[in-house]
Amino acid sequence: MQPNAYSRPDDRELLRASLRLLSGRFRPAVLFAGLASGELLQLTDFLGTATSSLHQVVVVPGAGLGGRVFTQRRPFLVEDYIASEGITHEYDLAVRRERLTSMAAVPVVVQGRSRAVLYIASRDSVPLGENAVCEAMEAACEIAAELRVRDEVDRRVSIIN
C-alpha cells in the first residue's frame, strides 16, 4: 500500500474567490474576509483596501461587527459602523483609517459552527442595502458547502491512514 498523497486545498482560496466574485457585483466596495482559528477570527484576505489597518486584526467573539456575526452565526448590516449602537467598537480605529462607513458581515457556518466571515463595506455616504447581504450570504453558503465536502474528505482519508 502506498502512502496517501492527499493534501487539503487552501481554504483561503475559497475566500479569495468569493471576494473576487463579490467585487464584480459591488464596485467600489471594500471586501475582506477571515477564517476561524479556534475561537478567534483572523482577517486574512482583502480587496479594495486603501491601508493595511485591517490586515492584522484578530476578531474576538462578540466584538465589533464580525465578532457579533461570528458568535450569533447570522448576518448583520450597519449603515454607519462608527455610530452603530448594535455592535461594540473595539475595531473603530482600523475602520476609521480605512474610511469605511456602511458595512455588512455574513458568517460561513458549517455544522452549526462559524468557520469564516465575509465582509462588504463602503466608503460612500449611501449605505449598503439588503442586496449586499443577500449576495454575501449566497457566497457564504457556497463556501460552507465546499468546506463540508473538504471536511468529509479529511474524515475519510483519516480512516484510511
PDB file of N, CA and C in Angstrom, residues 41-131:
ATOM      1  N   LEU A  41     -11.172  34.985  15.037  1.00  0.00           N
ATOM      2  CA  LEU A  41     -11.306  35.158  13.592  1.00  0.00           C
ATOM      3  C   LEU A  41     -10.170  36.060  13.135  1.00  0.00           C
ATOM      4  N   GLN A  42      -9.281  35.526  12.310  1.00  0.00           N
ATOM      5  CA  GLN A  42      -8.157  36.298  11.777  1.00  0.00           C
ATOM      6  C   GLN A  42      -8.531  36.830  10.405  1.00  0.00           C
ATOM      7  N   LEU A  43      -8.563  38.160  10.239  1.00  0.00           N
ATOM      8  CA  LEU A  43      -8.807  38.724   8.915  1.00  0.00           C
ATOM      9  C   LEU A  43      -7.602  38.395   8.050  1.00  0.00           C
ATOM     10  N   THR A  44      -7.870  37.773   6.886  1.00  0.00           N
ATOM     11  CA  THR A  44      -6.777  37.248   6.077  1.00  0.00           C
ATOM     12  C   THR A  44      -6.749  37.730   4.637  1.00  0.00           C
ATOM     13  N   ASP A  45      -7.885  38.122   4.089  1.00  0.00           N
ATOM     14  CA  ASP A  45      -7.937  38.423   2.663  1.00  0.00           C
ATOM     15  C   ASP A  45      -8.699  39.715   2.431  1.00  0.00           C
ATOM     16  N   PHE A  46      -8.190  40.545   1.493  1.00  0.00           N
ATOM     17  CA  PHE A  46      -8.677  41.911   1.327  1.00  0.00           C
ATOM     18  C   PHE A  46      -8.708  42.302  -0.144  1.00  0.00           C
ATOM     19  N   LEU A  47      -9.761  43.026  -0.534  1.00  0.00           N
ATOM     20  CA  LEU A  47      -9.854  43.624  -1.867  1.00  0.00           C
ATOM     21  C   LEU A  47     -10.373  45.043  -1.705  1.00  0.00           C
ATOM     22  N   GLY A  48      -9.694  45.984  -2.305  1.00  0.00           N
ATOM     23  CA  GLY A  48     -10.154  47.367  -2.285  1.00  0.00           C
ATOM     24  C   GLY A  48      -9.751  48.183  -1.078  1.00  0.00           C
ATOM     25  N   THR A  49      -8.925  47.622  -0.217  1.00  0.00           N
ATOM     26  CA  THR A  49      -8.476  48.400   0.944  1.00  0.00           C
ATOM     27  C   THR A  49      -7.472  49.447   0.494  1.00  0.00           C
ATOM     28  N   ALA A  50      -7.455  50.567   1.210  1.00  0.00           N
ATOM     29  CA  ALA A  50      -6.537  51.656   0.898  1.00  0.00           C
ATOM     30  C   ALA A  50      -5.355  51.689   1.870  1.00  0.00           C
ATOM     31  N   THR A  51      -5.500  51.031   3.003  1.00  0.00           N
ATOM     32  CA  THR A  51      -4.446  50.989   4.016  1.00  0.00           C
ATOM     33  C   THR A  51      -4.274  49.535   4.456  1.00  0.00           C
ATOM     34  N   SER A  52      -3.349  49.326   5.353  1.00  0.00           N
ATOM     35  CA  SER A  52      -3.170  47.982   5.920  1.00  0.00           C
ATOM     36  C   SER A  52      -3.767  47.893   7.324  1.00  0.00           C
ATOM     37  N   SER A  53      -4.624  48.838   7.683  1.00  0.00           N
ATOM     38  CA  SER A  53      -5.143  48.908   9.052  1.00  0.00           C
ATOM     39  C   SER A  53      -5.938  47.665   9.464  1.00  0.00           C
ATOM     40  N   LEU A  54      -6.547  46.988   8.530  1.00  0.00           N
ATOM     41  CA  LEU A  54      -7.334  45.791   8.852  1.00  0.00           C
ATOM     42  C   LEU A  54      -6.506  44.513   8.794  1.00  0.00           C
ATOM     43  N   HIS A  55      -5.317  44.591   8.249  1.00  0.00           N
ATOM     44  CA  HIS A  55      -4.544  43.394   7.923  1.00  0.00           C
ATOM     45  C   HIS A  55      -4.087  42.574   9.117  1.00  0.00           C
ATOM     46  N   GLN A  56      -3.953  43.150  10.268  1.00  0.00           N
ATOM     47  CA  GLN A  56      -3.509  42.385  11.437  1.00  0.00           C
ATOM     48  C   GLN A  56      -4.621  42.200  12.461  1.00  0.00           C
ATOM     49  N   VAL A  57      -5.854  42.481  12.067  1.00  0.00           N
ATOM     50  CA  VAL A  57      -6.971  42.402  13.007  1.00  0.00           C
ATOM     51  C   VAL A  57      -7.317  40.953  13.304  1.00  0.00           C
ATOM     52  N   VAL A  58      -7.402  40.656  14.584  1.00  0.00           N
ATOM     53  CA  VAL A  58      -7.896  39.374  15.072  1.00  0.00           C
ATOM     54  C   VAL A  58      -9.192  39.696  15.807  1.00  0.00           C
ATOM     55  N   VAL A  59     -10.285  39.144  15.315  1.00  0.00           N
ATOM     56  CA  VAL A  59     -11.606  39.448  15.851  1.00  0.00           C
ATOM     57  C   VAL A  59     -11.939  38.478  16.987  1.00  0.00           C
ATOM     58  N   VAL A  60     -12.308  39.061  18.104  1.00  0.00           N
ATOM     59  CA  VAL A  60     -12.687  38.305  19.293  1.00  0.00           C
ATOM     60  C   VAL A  60     -14.193  38.035  19.234  1.00  0.00           C
ATOM     61  N   PRO A  61     -14.644  36.854  19.650  1.00  0.00           N
ATOM     62  CA  PRO A  61     -16.085  36.566  19.623  1.00  0.00           C
ATOM     63  C   PRO A  61     -16.898  37.667  20.317  1.00  0.00           C
ATOM     64  N   GLY A  62     -17.931  38.128  19.626  1.00  0.00           N
ATOM     65  CA  GLY A  62     -18.821  39.153  20.164  1.00  0.00           C
ATOM     66  C   GLY A  62     -18.355  40.578  19.960  1.00  0.00           C
ATOM     67  N   ALA A  63     -17.109  40.786  19.553  1.00  0.00           N
ATOM     68  CA  ALA A  63     -16.552  42.137  19.430  1.00  0.00           C
ATOM     69  C   ALA A  63     -16.714  42.669  18.012  1.00  0.00           C
ATOM     70  N   GLY A  64     -17.188  43.909  17.911  1.00  0.00           N
ATOM     71  CA  GLY A  64     -17.364  44.534  16.611  1.00  0.00           C
ATOM     72  C   GLY A  64     -18.431  43.824  15.796  1.00  0.00           C
ATOM     73  N   LEU A  65     -18.524  44.204  14.544  1.00  0.00           N
ATOM     74  CA  LEU A  65     -19.500  43.606  13.642  1.00  0.00           C
ATOM     75  C   LEU A  65     -19.174  42.134  13.375  1.00  0.00           C
ATOM     76  N   GLY A  66     -17.925  41.866  13.025  1.00  0.00           N
ATOM     77  CA  GLY A  66     -17.533  40.497  12.711  1.00  0.00           C
ATOM     78  C   GLY A  66     -17.651  39.559  13.887  1.00  0.00           C
ATOM     79  N   GLY A  67     -17.281  40.028  15.059  1.00  0.00           N
ATOM     80  CA  GLY A  67     -17.399  39.201  16.258  1.00  0.00           C
ATOM     81  C   GLY A  67     -18.842  38.883  16.598  1.00  0.00           C
ATOM     82  N   ARG A  68     -19.717  39.859  16.359  1.00  0.00           N
ATOM     83  CA  ARG A  68     -21.150  39.624  16.574  1.00  0.00           C
ATOM     84  C   ARG A  68     -21.656  38.546  15.613  1.00  0.00           C
ATOM     85  N   VAL A  69     -21.316  38.702  14.334  1.00  0.00           N
ATOM     86  CA  VAL A  69     -21.749  37.753  13.306  1.00  0.00           C
ATOM     87  C   VAL A  69     -21.151  36.373  13.567  1.00  0.00           C
ATOM     88  N   PHE A  70     -19.894  36.333  13.933  1.00  0.00           N
ATOM     89  CA  PHE A  70     -19.191  35.075  14.213  1.00  0.00           C
ATOM     90  C   PHE A  70     -19.878  34.326  15.358  1.00  0.00           C
ATOM     91  N   THR A  71     -20.238  35.039  16.409  1.00  0.00           N
ATOM     92  CA  THR A  71     -20.860  34.438  17.589  1.00  0.00           C
ATOM     93  C   THR A  71     -22.310  34.055  17.347  1.00  0.00           C
ATOM     94  N   GLN A  72     -23.074  34.962  16.729  1.00  0.00           N
ATOM     95  CA  GLN A  72     -24.511  34.718  16.542  1.00  0.00           C
ATOM     96  C   GLN A  72     -24.821  33.859  15.319  1.00  0.00           C
ATOM     97  N   ARG A  73     -23.833  33.705  14.438  1.00  0.00           N
ATOM     98  CA  ARG A  73     -23.998  32.908  13.222  1.00  0.00           C
ATOM     99  C   ARG A  73     -25.149  33.415  12.354  1.00  0.00           C
ATOM    100  N   ARG A  74     -25.289  34.739  12.318  1.00  0.00           N
ATOM    101  CA  ARG A  74     -26.311  35.397  11.485  1.00  0.00           C
ATOM    102  C   ARG A  74     -25.699  36.642  10.866  1.00  0.00           C
ATOM    103  N   PRO A  75     -26.147  37.015   9.658  1.00  0.00           N
ATOM    104  CA  PRO A  75     -25.620  38.234   9.022  1.00  0.00           C
ATOM    105  C   PRO A  75     -26.087  39.481   9.763  1.00  0.00           C
ATOM    106  N   PHE A  76     -25.332  40.549   9.585  1.00  0.00           N
ATOM    107  CA  PHE A  76     -25.704  41.822  10.204  1.00  0.00           C
ATOM    108  C   PHE A  76     -25.198  42.947   9.310  1.00  0.00           C
ATOM    109  N   LEU A  77     -25.964  44.010   9.235  1.00  0.00           N
ATOM    110  CA  LEU A  77     -25.655  45.173   8.405  1.00  0.00           C
ATOM    111  C   LEU A  77     -25.721  46.418   9.274  1.00  0.00           C
ATOM    112  N   VAL A  78     -24.706  47.270   9.169  1.00  0.00           N
ATOM    113  CA  VAL A  78     -24.735  48.566   9.851  1.00  0.00           C
ATOM    114  C   VAL A  78     -24.611  49.659   8.802  1.00  0.00           C
ATOM    115  N   GLU A  79     -25.457  50.655   8.899  1.00  0.00           N
ATOM    116  CA  GLU A  79     -25.420  51.757   7.941  1.00  0.00           C
ATOM    117  C   GLU A  79     -24.259  52.699   8.210  1.00  0.00           C
ATOM    118  N   ASP A  80     -23.894  52.850   9.483  1.00  0.00           N
ATOM    119  CA  ASP A  80     -22.772  53.696   9.881  1.00  0.00           C
ATOM    120  C   ASP A  80     -22.015  52.962  10.984  1.00  0.00           C
ATOM    121  N   TYR A  81     -20.918  52.338  10.609  1.00  0.00           N
ATOM    122  CA  TYR A  81     -20.174  51.483  11.544  1.00  0.00           C
ATOM    123  C   TYR A  81     -19.827  52.219  12.830  1.00  0.00           C
ATOM    124  N   ILE A  82     -19.236  53.385  12.710  1.00  0.00           N
ATOM    125  CA  ILE A  82     -18.749  54.121  13.887  1.00  0.00           C
ATOM    126  C   ILE A  82     -19.888  54.523  14.816  1.00  0.00           C
ATOM    127  N   ALA A  83     -21.026  54.884  14.264  1.00  0.00           N
ATOM    128  CA  ALA A  83     -22.153  55.347  15.080  1.00  0.00           C
ATOM    129  C   ALA A  83     -23.093  54.217  15.514  1.00  0.00           C
ATOM    130  N   SER A  84     -22.878  53.018  15.016  1.00  0.00           N
ATOM    131  CA  SER A  84     -23.816  51.933  15.296  1.00  0.00           C
ATOM    132  C   SER A  84     -23.864  51.575  16.777  1.00  0.00           C
ATOM    133  N   GLU A  85     -25.067  51.456  17.285  1.00  0.00           N
ATOM    134  CA  GLU A  85     -25.269  51.012  18.667  1.00  0.00           C
ATOM    135  C   GLU A  85     -25.474  49.506  18.740  1.00  0.00           C
ATOM    136  N   GLY A  86     -25.524  48.839  17.585  1.00  0.00           N
ATOM    137  CA  GLY A  86     -25.766  47.401  17.547  1.00  0.00           C
ATOM    138  C   GLY A  86     -24.515  46.553  17.648  1.00  0.00           C
ATOM    139  N   ILE A  87     -23.345  47.208  17.719  1.00  0.00           N
ATOM    140  CA  ILE A  87     -22.080  46.482  17.808  1.00  0.00           C
ATOM    141  C   ILE A  87     -21.193  47.154  18.851  1.00  0.00           C
ATOM    142  N   THR A  88     -20.157  46.440  19.273  1.00  0.00           N
ATOM    143  CA  THR A  88     -19.142  47.053  20.131  1.00  0.00           C
ATOM    144  C   THR A  88     -18.111  47.725  19.225  1.00  0.00           C
ATOM    145  N   HIS A  89     -17.215  48.473  19.781  1.00  0.00           N
ATOM    146  CA  HIS A  89     -16.370  49.334  18.944  1.00  0.00           C
ATOM    147  C   HIS A  89     -14.866  49.161  19.156  1.00  0.00           C
ATOM    148  N   GLU A  90     -14.437  47.925  19.384  1.00  0.00           N
ATOM    149  CA  GLU A  90     -13.006  47.651  19.546  1.00  0.00           C
ATOM    150  C   GLU A  90     -12.187  47.936  18.294  1.00  0.00           C
ATOM    151  N   TYR A  91     -12.804  47.885  17.125  1.00  0.00           N
ATOM    152  CA  TYR A  91     -12.060  47.970  15.869  1.00  0.00           C
ATOM    153  C   TYR A  91     -12.287  49.299  15.146  1.00  0.00           C
ATOM    154  N   ASP A  92     -12.821  50.282  15.856  1.00  0.00           N
ATOM    155  CA  ASP A  92     -13.125  51.576  15.237  1.00  0.00           C
ATOM    156  C   ASP A  92     -11.900  52.246  14.614  1.00  0.00           C
ATOM    157  N   LEU A  93     -10.759  52.153  15.242  1.00  0.00           N
ATOM    158  CA  LEU A  93      -9.565  52.815  14.706  1.00  0.00           C
ATOM    159  C   LEU A  93      -9.214  52.255  13.326  1.00  0.00           C
ATOM    160  N   ALA A  94      -9.217  50.945  13.194  1.00  0.00           N
ATOM    161  CA  ALA A  94      -8.906  50.330  11.891  1.00  0.00           C
ATOM    162  C   ALA A  94      -9.954  50.717  10.854  1.00  0.00           C
ATOM    163  N   VAL A  95     -11.221  50.754  11.236  1.00  0.00           N
ATOM    164  CA  VAL A  95     -12.304  51.114  10.319  1.00  0.00           C
ATOM    165  C   VAL A  95     -12.186  52.586   9.913  1.00  0.00           C
ATOM    166  N   ARG A  96     -11.871  53.448  10.872  1.00  0.00           N
ATOM    167  CA  ARG A  96     -11.687  54.884  10.561  1.00  0.00           C
ATOM    168  C   ARG A  96     -10.525  55.093   9.590  1.00  0.00           C
ATOM    169  N   ARG A  97      -9.428  54.420   9.850  1.00  0.00           N
ATOM    170  CA  ARG A  97      -8.257  54.568   8.960  1.00  0.00           C
ATOM    171  C   ARG A  97      -8.579  54.147   7.536  1.00  0.00           C
ATOM    172  N   GLU A  98      -9.444  53.181   7.397  1.00  0.00           N
ATOM    173  CA  GLU A  98      -9.839  52.699   6.075  1.00  0.00           C
ATOM    174  C   GLU A  98     -10.982  53.537   5.500  1.00  0.00           C
ATOM    175  N   ARG A  99     -11.527  54.460   6.292  1.00  0.00           N
ATOM    176  CA  ARG A  99     -12.622  55.372   5.907  1.00  0.00           C
ATOM    177  C   ARG A  99     -13.896  54.617   5.509  1.00  0.00           C
ATOM    178  N   LEU A 100     -14.184  53.542   6.229  1.00  0.00           N
ATOM    179  CA  LEU A 100     -15.362  52.742   5.931  1.00  0.00           C
ATOM    180  C   LEU A 100     -16.576  53.304   6.656  1.00  0.00           C
ATOM    181  N   THR A 101     -17.714  53.231   6.011  1.00  0.00           N
ATOM    182  CA  THR A 101     -18.954  53.711   6.630  1.00  0.00           C
ATOM    183  C   THR A 101     -19.909  52.536   6.819  1.00  0.00           C
ATOM    184  N   SER A 102     -20.670  52.226   5.798  1.00  0.00           N
ATOM    185  CA  SER A 102     -21.629  51.138   5.858  1.00  0.00           C
ATOM    186  C   SER A 102     -20.887  49.810   5.704  1.00  0.00           C
ATOM    187  N   MET A 103     -21.347  48.793   6.467  1.00  0.00           N
ATOM    188  CA  MET A 103     -20.661  47.507   6.402  1.00  0.00           C
ATOM    189  C   MET A 103     -21.645  46.370   6.689  1.00  0.00           C
ATOM    190  N   ALA A 104     -21.490  45.295   5.941  1.00  0.00           N
ATOM    191  CA  ALA A 104     -22.251  44.068   6.173  1.00  0.00           C
ATOM    192  C   ALA A 104     -21.259  42.944   6.421  1.00  0.00           C
ATOM    193  N   ALA A 105     -21.637  42.031   7.293  1.00  0.00           N
ATOM    194  CA  ALA A 105     -20.821  40.848   7.540  1.00  0.00           C
ATOM    195  C   ALA A 105     -21.738  39.636   7.576  1.00  0.00           C
ATOM    196  N   VAL A 106     -21.263  38.545   7.001  1.00  0.00           N
ATOM    197  CA  VAL A 106     -22.038  37.300   6.986  1.00  0.00           C
ATOM    198  C   VAL A 106     -21.135  36.144   7.408  1.00  0.00           C
ATOM    199  N   PRO A 107     -21.692  35.215   8.166  1.00  0.00           N
ATOM    200  CA  PRO A 107     -20.887  34.075   8.600  1.00  0.00           C
ATOM    201  C   PRO A 107     -20.899  32.948   7.581  1.00  0.00           C
ATOM    202  N   VAL A 108     -19.843  32.171   7.596  1.00  0.00           N
ATOM    203  CA  VAL A 108     -19.783  30.906   6.865  1.00  0.00           C
ATOM    204  C   VAL A 108     -19.950  29.842   7.949  1.00  0.00           C
ATOM    205  N   VAL A 109     -21.109  29.191   7.954  1.00  0.00           N
ATOM    206  CA  VAL A 109     -21.449  28.256   9.026  1.00  0.00           C
ATOM    207  C   VAL A 109     -21.457  26.835   8.486  1.00  0.00           C
ATOM    208  N   VAL A 110     -20.693  25.985   9.155  1.00  0.00           N
ATOM    209  CA  VAL A 110     -20.618  24.566   8.796  1.00  0.00           C
ATOM    210  C   VAL A 110     -20.938  23.757  10.049  1.00  0.00           C
ATOM    211  N   GLN A 111     -21.965  22.947   9.954  1.00  0.00           N
ATOM    212  CA  GLN A 111     -22.404  22.102  11.070  1.00  0.00           C
ATOM    213  C   GLN A 111     -22.557  22.896  12.369  1.00  0.00           C
ATOM    214  N   GLY A 112     -23.216  24.049  12.251  1.00  0.00           N
ATOM    215  CA  GLY A 112     -23.527  24.868  13.421  1.00  0.00           C
ATOM    216  C   GLY A 112     -22.371  25.671  13.985  1.00  0.00           C
ATOM    217  N   ARG A 113     -21.244  25.690  13.286  1.00  0.00           N
ATOM    218  CA  ARG A 113     -20.065  26.399  13.787  1.00  0.00           C
ATOM    219  C   ARG A 113     -19.597  27.407  12.754  1.00  0.00           C
ATOM    220  N   SER A 114     -19.331  28.641  13.195  1.00  0.00           N
ATOM    221  CA  SER A 114     -18.798  29.663  12.284  1.00  0.00           C
ATOM    222  C   SER A 114     -17.372  29.306  11.925  1.00  0.00           C
ATOM    223  N   ARG A 115     -17.109  29.269  10.615  1.00  0.00           N
ATOM    224  CA  ARG A 115     -15.772  28.914  10.142  1.00  0.00           C
ATOM    225  C   ARG A 115     -15.065  30.086   9.488  1.00  0.00           C
ATOM    226  N   ALA A 116     -15.853  31.104   9.085  1.00  0.00           N
ATOM    227  CA  ALA A 116     -15.282  32.282   8.433  1.00  0.00           C
ATOM    228  C   ALA A 116     -16.348  33.377   8.456  1.00  0.00           C
ATOM    229  N   VAL A 117     -15.905  34.592   8.135  1.00  0.00           N
ATOM    230  CA  VAL A 117     -16.826  35.720   7.981  1.00  0.00           C
ATOM    231  C   VAL A 117     -16.416  36.489   6.741  1.00  0.00           C
ATOM    232  N   LEU A 118     -17.396  36.835   5.910  1.00  0.00           N
ATOM    233  CA  LEU A 118     -17.198  37.700   4.743  1.00  0.00           C
ATOM    234  C   LEU A 118     -17.737  39.081   5.073  1.00  0.00           C
ATOM    235  N   TYR A 119     -17.002  40.117   4.663  1.00  0.00           N
ATOM    236  CA  TYR A 119     -17.411  41.499   4.894  1.00  0.00           C
ATOM    237  C   TYR A 119     -17.521  42.234   3.555  1.00  0.00           C
ATOM    238  N   ILE A 120     -18.532  43.083   3.449  1.00  0.00           N
ATOM    239  CA  ILE A 120     -18.651  44.046   2.354  1.00  0.00           C
ATOM    240  C   ILE A 120     -18.789  45.403   3.022  1.00  0.00           C
ATOM    241  N   ALA A 121     -17.968  46.356   2.608  1.00  0.00           N
ATOM    242  CA  ALA A 121     -18.030  47.691   3.206  1.00  0.00           C
ATOM    243  C   ALA A 121     -17.986  48.742   2.115  1.00  0.00           C
ATOM    244  N   SER A 122     -18.412  49.939   2.492  1.00  0.00           N
ATOM    245  CA  SER A 122     -18.458  51.047   1.554  1.00  0.00           C
ATOM    246  C   SER A 122     -17.843  52.278   2.193  1.00  0.00           C
ATOM    247  N   ARG A 123     -17.280  53.109   1.366  1.00  0.00           N
ATOM    248  CA  ARG A 123     -16.804  54.424   1.811  1.00  0.00           C
ATOM    249  C   ARG A 123     -17.805  55.513   1.431  1.00  0.00           C
ATOM    250  N   ASP A 124     -18.829  55.145   0.676  1.00  0.00           N
ATOM    251  CA  ASP A 124     -19.822  56.097   0.195  1.00  0.00           C
ATOM    252  C   ASP A 124     -20.755  56.537   1.316  1.00  0.00           C
ATOM    253  N   SER A 125     -21.411  57.660   1.081  1.00  0.00           N
ATOM    254  CA  SER A 125     -22.421  58.120   2.034  1.00  0.00           C
ATOM    255  C   SER A 125     -23.711  57.315   1.887  1.00  0.00           C
ATOM    256  N   VAL A 126     -23.859  56.612   0.765  1.00  0.00           N
ATOM    257  CA  VAL A 126     -25.035  55.769   0.551  1.00  0.00           C
ATOM    258  C   VAL A 126     -24.764  54.416   1.203  1.00  0.00           C
ATOM    259  N   PRO A 127     -25.587  54.015   2.166  1.00  0.00           N
ATOM    260  CA  PRO A 127     -25.337  52.745   2.849  1.00  0.00           C
ATOM    261  C   PRO A 127     -25.578  51.542   1.946  1.00  0.00           C
ATOM    262  N   LEU A 128     -24.904  50.456   2.275  1.00  0.00           N
ATOM    263  CA  LEU A 128     -25.159  49.187   1.612  1.00  0.00           C
ATOM    264  C   LEU A 128     -26.592  48.770   1.922  1.00  0.00           C
ATOM    265  N   GLY A 129     -27.182  48.000   1.063  1.00  0.00           N
ATOM    266  CA  GLY A 129     -28.549  47.552   1.301  1.00  0.00           C
ATOM    267  C   GLY A 129     -28.630  46.061   1.525  1.00  0.00           C
ATOM    268  N   GLU A 130     -29.846  45.587   1.613  1.00  0.00           N
ATOM    269  CA  GLU A 130     -30.093  44.166   1.817  1.00  0.00           C
ATOM    270  C   GLU A 130     -29.546  43.309   0.677  1.00  0.00           C
ATOM    271  N   ASN A 131     -29.451  43.896  -0.517  1.00  0.00           N
ATOM    272  CA  ASN A 131     -28.909  43.164  -1.660  1.00  0.00           C
ATOM    273  C   ASN A 131     -27.474  42.701  -1.372  1.00  0.00           C
TER     274      ASN A 131
END
